Short mmCIF file of C-alpha atoms and ligand atoms in Angstrom, two decimals:
data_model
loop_
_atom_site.label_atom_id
_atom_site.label_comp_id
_atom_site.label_asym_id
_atom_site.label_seq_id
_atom_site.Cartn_x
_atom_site.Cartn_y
_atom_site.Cartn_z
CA UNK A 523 -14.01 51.92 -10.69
CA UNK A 524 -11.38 50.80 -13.58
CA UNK A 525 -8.78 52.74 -14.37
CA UNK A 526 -6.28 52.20 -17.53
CA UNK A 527 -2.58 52.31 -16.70
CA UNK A 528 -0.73 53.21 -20.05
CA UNK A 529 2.93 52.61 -21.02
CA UNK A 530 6.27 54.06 -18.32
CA UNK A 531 3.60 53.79 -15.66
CA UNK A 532 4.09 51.58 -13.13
CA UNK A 533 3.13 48.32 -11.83
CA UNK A 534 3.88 47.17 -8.31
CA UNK A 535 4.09 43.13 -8.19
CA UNK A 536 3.66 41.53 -4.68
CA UNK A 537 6.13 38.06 -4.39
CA UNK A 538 9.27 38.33 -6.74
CA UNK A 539 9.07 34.24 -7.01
CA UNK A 540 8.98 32.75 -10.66
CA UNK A 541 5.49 33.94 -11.30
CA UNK A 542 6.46 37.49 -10.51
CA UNK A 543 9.13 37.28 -12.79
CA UNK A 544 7.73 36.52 -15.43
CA UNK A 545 4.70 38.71 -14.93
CA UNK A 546 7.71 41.50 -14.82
CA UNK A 547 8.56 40.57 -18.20
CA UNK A 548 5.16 40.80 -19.38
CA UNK A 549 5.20 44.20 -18.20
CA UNK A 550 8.81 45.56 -19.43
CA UNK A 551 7.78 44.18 -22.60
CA UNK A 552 4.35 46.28 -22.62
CA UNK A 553 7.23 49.35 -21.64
CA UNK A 554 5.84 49.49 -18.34
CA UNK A 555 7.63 49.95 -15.36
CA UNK A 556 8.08 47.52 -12.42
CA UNK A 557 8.64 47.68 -8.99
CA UNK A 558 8.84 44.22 -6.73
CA UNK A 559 8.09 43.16 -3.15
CA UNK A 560 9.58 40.43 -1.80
CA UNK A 561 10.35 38.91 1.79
CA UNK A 562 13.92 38.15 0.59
CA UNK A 563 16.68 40.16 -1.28
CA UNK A 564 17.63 37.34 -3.53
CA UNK A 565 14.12 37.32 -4.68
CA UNK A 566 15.07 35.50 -8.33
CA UNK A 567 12.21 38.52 -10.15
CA UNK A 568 14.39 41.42 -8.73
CA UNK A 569 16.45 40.81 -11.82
CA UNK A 570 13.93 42.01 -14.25
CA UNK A 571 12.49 44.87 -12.00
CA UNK A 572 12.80 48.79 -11.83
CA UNK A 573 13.14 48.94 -8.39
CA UNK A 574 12.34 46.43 -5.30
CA UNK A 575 11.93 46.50 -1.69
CA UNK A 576 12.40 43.74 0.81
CA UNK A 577 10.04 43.36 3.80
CA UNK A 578 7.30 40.73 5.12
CA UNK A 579 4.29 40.53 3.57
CA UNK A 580 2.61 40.99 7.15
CA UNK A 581 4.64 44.37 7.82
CA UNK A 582 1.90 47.06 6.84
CA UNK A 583 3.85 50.00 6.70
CA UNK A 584 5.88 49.00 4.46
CA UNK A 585 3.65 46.91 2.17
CA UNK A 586 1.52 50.12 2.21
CA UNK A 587 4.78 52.59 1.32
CA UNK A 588 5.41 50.35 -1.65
CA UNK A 589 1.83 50.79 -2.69
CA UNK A 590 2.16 54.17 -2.66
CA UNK A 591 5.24 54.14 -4.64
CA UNK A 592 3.13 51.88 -7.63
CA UNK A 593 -0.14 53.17 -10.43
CA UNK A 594 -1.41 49.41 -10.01
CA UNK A 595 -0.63 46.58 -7.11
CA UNK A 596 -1.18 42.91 -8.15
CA UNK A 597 0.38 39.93 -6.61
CA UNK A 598 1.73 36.57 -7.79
CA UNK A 599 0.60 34.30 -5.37
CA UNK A 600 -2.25 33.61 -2.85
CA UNK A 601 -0.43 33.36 0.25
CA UNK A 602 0.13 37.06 0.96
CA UNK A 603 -1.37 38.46 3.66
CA UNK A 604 -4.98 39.57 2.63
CA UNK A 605 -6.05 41.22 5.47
CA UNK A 606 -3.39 43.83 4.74
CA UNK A 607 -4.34 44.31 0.98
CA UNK A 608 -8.47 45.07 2.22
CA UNK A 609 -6.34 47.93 4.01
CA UNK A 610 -4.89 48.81 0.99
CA UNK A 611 -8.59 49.23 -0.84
CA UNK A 612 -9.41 52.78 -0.95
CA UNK A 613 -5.29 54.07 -1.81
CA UNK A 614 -4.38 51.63 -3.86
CA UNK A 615 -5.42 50.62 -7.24
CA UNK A 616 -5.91 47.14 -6.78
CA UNK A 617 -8.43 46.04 -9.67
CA UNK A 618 -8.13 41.93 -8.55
CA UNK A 619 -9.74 43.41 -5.16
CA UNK A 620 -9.08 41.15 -2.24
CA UNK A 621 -12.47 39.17 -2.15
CA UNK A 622 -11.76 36.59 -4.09
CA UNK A 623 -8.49 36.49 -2.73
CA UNK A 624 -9.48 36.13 0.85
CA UNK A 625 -11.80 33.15 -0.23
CA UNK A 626 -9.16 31.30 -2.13
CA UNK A 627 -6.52 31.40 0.98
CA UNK A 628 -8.80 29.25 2.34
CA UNK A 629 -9.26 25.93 0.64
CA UNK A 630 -12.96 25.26 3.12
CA UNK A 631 -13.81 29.12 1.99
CA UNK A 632 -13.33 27.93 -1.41
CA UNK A 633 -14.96 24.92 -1.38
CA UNK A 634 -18.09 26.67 0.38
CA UNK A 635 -18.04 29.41 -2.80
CA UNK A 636 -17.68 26.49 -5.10
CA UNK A 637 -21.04 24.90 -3.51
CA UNK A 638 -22.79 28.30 -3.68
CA UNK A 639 -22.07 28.65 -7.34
CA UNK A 640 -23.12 25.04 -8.22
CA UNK A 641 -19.68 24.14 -8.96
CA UNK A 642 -18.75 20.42 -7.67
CA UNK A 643 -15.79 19.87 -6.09
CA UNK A 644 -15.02 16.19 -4.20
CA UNK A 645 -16.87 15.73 -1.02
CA UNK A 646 -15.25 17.41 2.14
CA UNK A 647 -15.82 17.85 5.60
CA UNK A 648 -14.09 20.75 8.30
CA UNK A 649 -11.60 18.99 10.32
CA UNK A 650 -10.16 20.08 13.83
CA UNK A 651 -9.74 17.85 15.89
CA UNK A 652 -8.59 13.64 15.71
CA UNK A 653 -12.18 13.46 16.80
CA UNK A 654 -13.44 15.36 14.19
CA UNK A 655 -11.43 13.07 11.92
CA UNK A 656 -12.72 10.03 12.66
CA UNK A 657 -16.31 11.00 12.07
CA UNK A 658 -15.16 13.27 8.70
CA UNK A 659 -14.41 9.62 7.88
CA UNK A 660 -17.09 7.90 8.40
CA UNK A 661 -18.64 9.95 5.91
CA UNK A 662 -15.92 10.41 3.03
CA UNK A 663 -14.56 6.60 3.84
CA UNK A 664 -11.18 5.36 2.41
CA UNK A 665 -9.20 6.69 0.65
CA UNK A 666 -8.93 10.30 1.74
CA UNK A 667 -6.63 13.19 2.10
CA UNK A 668 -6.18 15.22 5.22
CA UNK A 669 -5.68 18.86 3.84
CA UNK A 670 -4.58 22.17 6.01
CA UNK A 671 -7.10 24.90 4.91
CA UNK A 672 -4.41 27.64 4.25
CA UNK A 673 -0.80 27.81 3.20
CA UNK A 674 -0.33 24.11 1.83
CA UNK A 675 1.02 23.93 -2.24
CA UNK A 676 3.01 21.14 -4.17
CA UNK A 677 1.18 18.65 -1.70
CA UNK A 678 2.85 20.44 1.63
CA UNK A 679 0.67 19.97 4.71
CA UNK A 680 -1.56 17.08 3.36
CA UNK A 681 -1.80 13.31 4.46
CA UNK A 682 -3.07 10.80 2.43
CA UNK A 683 -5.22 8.85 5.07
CA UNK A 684 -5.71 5.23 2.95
CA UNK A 685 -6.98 2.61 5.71
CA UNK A 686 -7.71 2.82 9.42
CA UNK A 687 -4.26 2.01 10.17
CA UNK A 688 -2.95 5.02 9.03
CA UNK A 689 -4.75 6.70 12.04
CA UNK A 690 -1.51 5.33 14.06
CA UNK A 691 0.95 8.00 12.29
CA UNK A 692 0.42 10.02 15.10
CA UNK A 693 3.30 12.21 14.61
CA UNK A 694 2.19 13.12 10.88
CA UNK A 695 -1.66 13.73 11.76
CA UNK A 696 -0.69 15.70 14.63
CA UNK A 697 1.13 17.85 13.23
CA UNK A 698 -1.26 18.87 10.15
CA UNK A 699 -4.02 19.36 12.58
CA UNK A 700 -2.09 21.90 14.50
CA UNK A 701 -4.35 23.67 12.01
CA UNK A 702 -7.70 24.61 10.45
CA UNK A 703 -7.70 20.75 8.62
CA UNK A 704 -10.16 20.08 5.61
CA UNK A 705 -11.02 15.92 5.31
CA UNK A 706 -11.22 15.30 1.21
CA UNK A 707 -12.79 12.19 -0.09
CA UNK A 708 -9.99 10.96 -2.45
CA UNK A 709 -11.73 11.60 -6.24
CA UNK A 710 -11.24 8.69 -8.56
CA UNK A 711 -9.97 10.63 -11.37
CA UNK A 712 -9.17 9.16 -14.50
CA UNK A 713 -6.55 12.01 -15.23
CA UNK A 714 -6.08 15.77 -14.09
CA UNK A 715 -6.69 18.73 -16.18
CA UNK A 716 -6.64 22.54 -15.42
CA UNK A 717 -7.65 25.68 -17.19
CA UNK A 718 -6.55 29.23 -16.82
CA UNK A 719 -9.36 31.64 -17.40
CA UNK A 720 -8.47 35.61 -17.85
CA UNK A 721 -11.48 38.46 -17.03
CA UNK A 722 -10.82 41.95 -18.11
CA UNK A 723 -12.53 45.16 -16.95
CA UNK A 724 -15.13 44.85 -19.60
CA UNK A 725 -16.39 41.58 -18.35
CA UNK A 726 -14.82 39.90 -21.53
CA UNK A 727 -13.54 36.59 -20.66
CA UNK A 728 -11.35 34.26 -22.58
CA UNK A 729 -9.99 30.89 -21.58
CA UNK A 730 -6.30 29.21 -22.41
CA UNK A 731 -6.54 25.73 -24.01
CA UNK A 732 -6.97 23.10 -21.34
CA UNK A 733 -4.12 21.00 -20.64
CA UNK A 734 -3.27 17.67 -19.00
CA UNK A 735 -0.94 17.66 -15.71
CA UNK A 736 0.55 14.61 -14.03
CA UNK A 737 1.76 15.60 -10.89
CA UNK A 738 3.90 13.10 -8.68
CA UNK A 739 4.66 13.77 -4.97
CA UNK A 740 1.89 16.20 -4.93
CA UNK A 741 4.27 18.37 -7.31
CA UNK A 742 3.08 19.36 -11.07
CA UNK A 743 5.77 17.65 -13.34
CA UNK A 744 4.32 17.85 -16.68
CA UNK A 745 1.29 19.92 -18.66
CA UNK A 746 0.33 19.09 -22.57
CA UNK A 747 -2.42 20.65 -24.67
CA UNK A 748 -4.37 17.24 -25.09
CA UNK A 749 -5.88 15.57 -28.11
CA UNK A 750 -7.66 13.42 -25.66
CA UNK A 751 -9.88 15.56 -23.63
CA UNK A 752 -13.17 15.09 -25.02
CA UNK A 753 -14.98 17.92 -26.53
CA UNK A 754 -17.70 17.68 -23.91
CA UNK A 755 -15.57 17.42 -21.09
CA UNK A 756 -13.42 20.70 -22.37
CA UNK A 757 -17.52 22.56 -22.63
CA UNK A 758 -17.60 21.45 -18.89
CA UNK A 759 -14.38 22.57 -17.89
CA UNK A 760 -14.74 25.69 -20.43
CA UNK A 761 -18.24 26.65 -18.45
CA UNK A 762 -17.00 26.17 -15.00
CA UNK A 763 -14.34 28.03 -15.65
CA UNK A 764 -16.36 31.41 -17.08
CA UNK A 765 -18.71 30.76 -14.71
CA UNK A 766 -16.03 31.47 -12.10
CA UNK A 767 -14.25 34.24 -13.68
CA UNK A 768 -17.67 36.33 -13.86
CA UNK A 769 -19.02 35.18 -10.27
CA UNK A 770 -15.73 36.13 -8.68
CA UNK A 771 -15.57 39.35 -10.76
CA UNK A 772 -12.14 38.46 -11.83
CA UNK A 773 -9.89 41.08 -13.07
CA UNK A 774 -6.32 38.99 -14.26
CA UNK A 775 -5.89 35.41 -14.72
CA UNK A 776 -7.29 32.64 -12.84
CA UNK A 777 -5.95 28.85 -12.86
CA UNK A 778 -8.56 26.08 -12.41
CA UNK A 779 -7.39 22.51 -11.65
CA UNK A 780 -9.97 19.82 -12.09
CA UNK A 781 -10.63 16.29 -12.22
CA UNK A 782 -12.28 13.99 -14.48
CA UNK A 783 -13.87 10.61 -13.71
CA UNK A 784 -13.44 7.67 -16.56
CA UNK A 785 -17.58 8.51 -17.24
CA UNK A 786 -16.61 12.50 -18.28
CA UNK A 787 -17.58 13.98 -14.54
CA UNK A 788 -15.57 16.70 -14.26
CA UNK A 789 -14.96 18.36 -10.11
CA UNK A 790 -12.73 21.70 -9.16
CA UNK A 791 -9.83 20.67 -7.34
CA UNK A 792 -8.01 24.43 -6.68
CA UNK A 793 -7.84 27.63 -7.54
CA UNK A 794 -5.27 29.77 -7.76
CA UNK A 795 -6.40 33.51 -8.48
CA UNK A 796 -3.07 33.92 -10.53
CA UNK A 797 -0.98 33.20 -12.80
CA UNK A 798 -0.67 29.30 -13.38
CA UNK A 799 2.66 26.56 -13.41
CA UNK A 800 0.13 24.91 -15.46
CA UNK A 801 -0.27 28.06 -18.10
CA UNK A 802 3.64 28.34 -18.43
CA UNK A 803 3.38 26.70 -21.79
CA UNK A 804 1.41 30.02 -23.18
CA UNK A 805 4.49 31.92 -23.50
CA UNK A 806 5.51 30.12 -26.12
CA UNK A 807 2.40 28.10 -26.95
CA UNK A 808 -0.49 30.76 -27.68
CA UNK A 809 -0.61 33.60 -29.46
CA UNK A 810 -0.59 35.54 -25.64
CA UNK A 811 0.47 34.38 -22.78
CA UNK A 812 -1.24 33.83 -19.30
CA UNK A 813 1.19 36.75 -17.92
CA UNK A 814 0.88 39.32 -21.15
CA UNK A 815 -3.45 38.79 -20.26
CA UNK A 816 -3.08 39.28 -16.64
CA UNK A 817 -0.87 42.62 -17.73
CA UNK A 818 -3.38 43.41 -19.97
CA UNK A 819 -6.65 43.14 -17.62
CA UNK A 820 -5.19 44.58 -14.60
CA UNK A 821 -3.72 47.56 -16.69
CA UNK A 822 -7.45 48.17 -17.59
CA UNK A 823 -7.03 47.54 -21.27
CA UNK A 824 -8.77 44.53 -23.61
CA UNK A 825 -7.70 41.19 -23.34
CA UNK A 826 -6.93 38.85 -26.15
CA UNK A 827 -9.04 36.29 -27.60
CA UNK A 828 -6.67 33.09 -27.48
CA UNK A 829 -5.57 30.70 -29.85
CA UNK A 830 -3.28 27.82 -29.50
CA UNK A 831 -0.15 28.16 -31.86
CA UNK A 832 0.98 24.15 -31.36
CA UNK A 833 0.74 21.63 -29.41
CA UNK A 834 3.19 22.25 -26.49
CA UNK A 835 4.45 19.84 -23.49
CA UNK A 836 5.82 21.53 -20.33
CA UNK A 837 8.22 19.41 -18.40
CA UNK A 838 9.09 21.08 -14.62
CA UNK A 839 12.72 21.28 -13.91
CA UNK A 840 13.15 21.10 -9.98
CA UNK A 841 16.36 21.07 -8.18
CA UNK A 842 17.70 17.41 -8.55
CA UNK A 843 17.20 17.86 -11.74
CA UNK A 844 19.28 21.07 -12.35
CA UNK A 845 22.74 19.25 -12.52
CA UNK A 846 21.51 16.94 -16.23
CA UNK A 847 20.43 19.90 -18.20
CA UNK A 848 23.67 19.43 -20.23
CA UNK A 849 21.88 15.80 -21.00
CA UNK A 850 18.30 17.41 -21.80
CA UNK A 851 20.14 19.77 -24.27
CA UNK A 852 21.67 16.78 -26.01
CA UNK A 853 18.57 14.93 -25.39
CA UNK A 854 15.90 17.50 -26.68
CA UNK A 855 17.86 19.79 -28.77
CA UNK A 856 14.96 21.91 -29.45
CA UNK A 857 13.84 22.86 -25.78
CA UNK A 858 12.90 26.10 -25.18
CA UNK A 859 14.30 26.19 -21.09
CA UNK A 860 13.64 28.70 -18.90
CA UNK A 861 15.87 28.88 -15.85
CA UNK A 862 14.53 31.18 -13.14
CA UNK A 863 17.21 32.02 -11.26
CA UNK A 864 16.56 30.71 -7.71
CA UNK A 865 19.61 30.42 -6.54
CA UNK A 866 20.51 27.26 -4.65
CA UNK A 867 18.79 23.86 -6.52
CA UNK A 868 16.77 22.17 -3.56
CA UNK A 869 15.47 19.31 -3.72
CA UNK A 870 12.04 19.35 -4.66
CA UNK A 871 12.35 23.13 -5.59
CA UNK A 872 10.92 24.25 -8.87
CA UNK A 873 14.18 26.02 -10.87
CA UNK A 874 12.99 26.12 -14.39
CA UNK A 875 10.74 24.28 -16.51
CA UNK A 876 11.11 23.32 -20.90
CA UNK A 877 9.07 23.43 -23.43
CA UNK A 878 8.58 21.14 -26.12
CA UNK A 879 6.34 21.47 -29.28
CA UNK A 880 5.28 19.62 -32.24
CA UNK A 881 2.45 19.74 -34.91
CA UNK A 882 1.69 15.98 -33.83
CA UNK A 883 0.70 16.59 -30.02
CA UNK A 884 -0.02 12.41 -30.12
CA UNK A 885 3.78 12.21 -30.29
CA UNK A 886 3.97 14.92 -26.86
CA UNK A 887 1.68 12.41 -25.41
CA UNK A 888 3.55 9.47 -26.10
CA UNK A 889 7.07 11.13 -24.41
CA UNK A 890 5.10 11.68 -21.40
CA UNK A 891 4.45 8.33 -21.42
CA UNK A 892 7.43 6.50 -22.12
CA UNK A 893 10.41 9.00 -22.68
CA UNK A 894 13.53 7.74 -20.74
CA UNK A 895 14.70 11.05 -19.56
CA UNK A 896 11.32 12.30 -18.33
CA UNK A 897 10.77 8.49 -16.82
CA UNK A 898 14.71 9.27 -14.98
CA UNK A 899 13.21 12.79 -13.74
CA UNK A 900 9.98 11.32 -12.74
CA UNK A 901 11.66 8.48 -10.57
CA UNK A 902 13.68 11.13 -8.98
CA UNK A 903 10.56 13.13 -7.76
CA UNK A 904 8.33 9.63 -6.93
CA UNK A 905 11.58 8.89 -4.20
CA UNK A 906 10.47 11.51 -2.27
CA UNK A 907 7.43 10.20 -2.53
CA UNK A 908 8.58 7.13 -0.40
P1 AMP B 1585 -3.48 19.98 -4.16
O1 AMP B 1585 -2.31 20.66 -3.52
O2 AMP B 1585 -4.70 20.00 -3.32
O3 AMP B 1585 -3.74 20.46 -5.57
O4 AMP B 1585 -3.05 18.44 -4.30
C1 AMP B 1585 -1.91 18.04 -5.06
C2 AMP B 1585 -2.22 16.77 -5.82
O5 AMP B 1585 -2.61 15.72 -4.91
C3 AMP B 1585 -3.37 16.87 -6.80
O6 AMP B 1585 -2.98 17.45 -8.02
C4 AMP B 1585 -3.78 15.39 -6.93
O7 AMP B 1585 -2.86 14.68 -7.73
C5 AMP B 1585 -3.64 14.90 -5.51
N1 AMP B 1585 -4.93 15.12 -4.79
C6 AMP B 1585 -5.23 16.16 -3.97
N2 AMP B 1585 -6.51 16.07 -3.52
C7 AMP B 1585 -7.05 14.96 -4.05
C8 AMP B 1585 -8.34 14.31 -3.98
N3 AMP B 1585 -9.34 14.78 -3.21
N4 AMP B 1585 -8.51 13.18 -4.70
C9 AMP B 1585 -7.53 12.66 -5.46
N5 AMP B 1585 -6.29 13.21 -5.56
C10 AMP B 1585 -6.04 14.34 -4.88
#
């Protein structure tokens, strides 16, 4: 049963991260109010709520008090504990429901729901044991990537298995398959795309433009709207992505990552039933953004059909990158940057990200490409790499 959550009434965000922060900003701009839950008091989305509270996301009690305190419970990422949210079900408004939820914490549970909605994702096979690996192999062959099934983002808790002598780094595969392990064939893409998708209590659905990510080190460094996707690869990616936002009921935002072959094939890599790194280019790039729809659908009310405003290129900023921004200002006088307040600049952390845009998205393309600052950032991800 949908309810609609109007204006001064509140919404209770689980995970005060970046996503949360700026989902909080959707909502103080809609004049609602905000309360945050977050494992630590330095949470960098406190600043922009009402009120917060600090406590594990596996302490019931108090995940359920804060519920109580909230008209409408969402979360900003998948990792929470989901088993406490089913709890949750019958006090708590919580119109993303904790189905889909559950399935996505689990990248085998979402690669079985993938199958059963004749979506293709690369090939995969459960992995437990070293034993287990060595057969998973046999089928996949080289290359392929040793994933754990829950908890793993920005490439944490994978291996990228590329010969039989890579079977020798015991240490490494030991330790991933302390856990649930899933073997993925490695997919020969020709680039990566992704596509958030937003579902709103009327079973309207509307997706954000695609864009095209280049990740290095497992971590997402930049996202443009593309001029080179073509048309029928965008239908493919366009379909896919409705056809998960109404077979998973979805009430918010959704992001889709996928990748496509040099001959157009186009396979699911992840979802994430949230709000997107690879959407952050709608705040400033669309005429609403992938937070203001998620607002909008979980507060019961009519989301918006999208439309791109310009081209736009989103560049990560992560924490070795934090002490040139006094070079990307001189550099790219006319980034929009968004610092998120996260405290100390780790390596390898995401801290911010810019936004560039221009009428001629070719010319977006080409700084990804060859740019010397974005080259100098990129290096000093790929070392990690090494
Ligand atoms: P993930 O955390 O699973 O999204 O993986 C992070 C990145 O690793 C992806 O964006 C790809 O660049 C790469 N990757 C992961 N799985 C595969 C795969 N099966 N085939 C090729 N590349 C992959």
């Amino acid at each position: 049963m949908s309810k609609t959550i109007y204006p001064n009434q509140t919404i209770g965000i689980l995970g005060g991260g970046q996503l949360g922060k700026m989902l909080g900003q959707s909502a103080q701009k809609m004049g609602y109010r905000v309360g945050m839950y977050d494992e630590g008091k330095t949470a960098c989305g406190f600043g922009v709520s009402h009120y917060t509270q600090v406590g594990s996301f596996n302490d019931q009690e108090k995940v359920m008090d804060f519920a109580r305190s909230v008209d409408v419970l969402t979360y900003e990422f998948e990792n929470i504990n989901g088993e406490i949210l089913t709890k949750l079900n019958d006090s708590t408004y919580l119109p993303q429901n904790t189905d889909f939820l559950l399935t996505t914490q689990n990248r085998l549970n979402e690669k079985k729901w993938l199958g059963e909605n004749g979506i293709p994702c690369a090939a995969y096979m459960a992995v437990n044991t070293r034993e287990d690996l060595i057969a998973a192999l046999e089928k996949t062959g080289y290359p392929a990537i040793l994933k754990r099934t829950r908890f793993g983002y920005d490439g944490k808790g994978q291996f990228k298995i590329n010969n039989s002598s890579d079977l020798e780094n015991l240490a490494e595969l030991s330790k991933i398959l302390e856990a649930e392990c899933v073997l993925e064939a490695f997919y020969p893409f020709e680039y990566e795309t992704s596509v958030v998708v937003a579902r709103d209590v009327f079973g309207t659905v509307a997706c954000f433009p695609p864009v095209v990510n280049q990740h290095v080190a497992g971590i997402l460094f930049t996202s443009v709207t593309s001029s080179t996707i073509p048309e029928a690869v965008q239908n493919k990616m366009i379909a896919i992505a409705e056809k998960i936002a109404h077979s998973s009921e979805l009430i918010g935002v959704c992001g889709i990552e996928f990748f496509v072959s040099g001959d157009g094939e186009v396979v699911v890599n992840e979802l994430a039933p949230r709000p997107h790194n690879t959407g952050h280019y709608t705040i400033e790039g669309t005429n609403v953004s992938q937070f203001d729809q998620h607002i909008l659908a979980i507060t019961g009310r009519p989301i918006i059909p999208v439309r791109l405003l310009t081209p736009t290129l989103m560049v990560n900023i992560l924490g070795q990158h934090i002490a040139e921004i006094p070079e990307l200002i001189k550099h790219f006088p006319e980034a929009i940057i968004h610092l998120y307040d996260k405290g100390e600049p780790r390596h390898q952390r995401k801290m911010g990200h810019f936004i560039l845009m221009d009428e001629a998205v070719e010319k977006l393309e080409r700084l990804v490409e060859s740019d010397s600052l974005l080259k100098r950032w990129r290096d000093a991800i790929k070392m990690e790499e090494n």
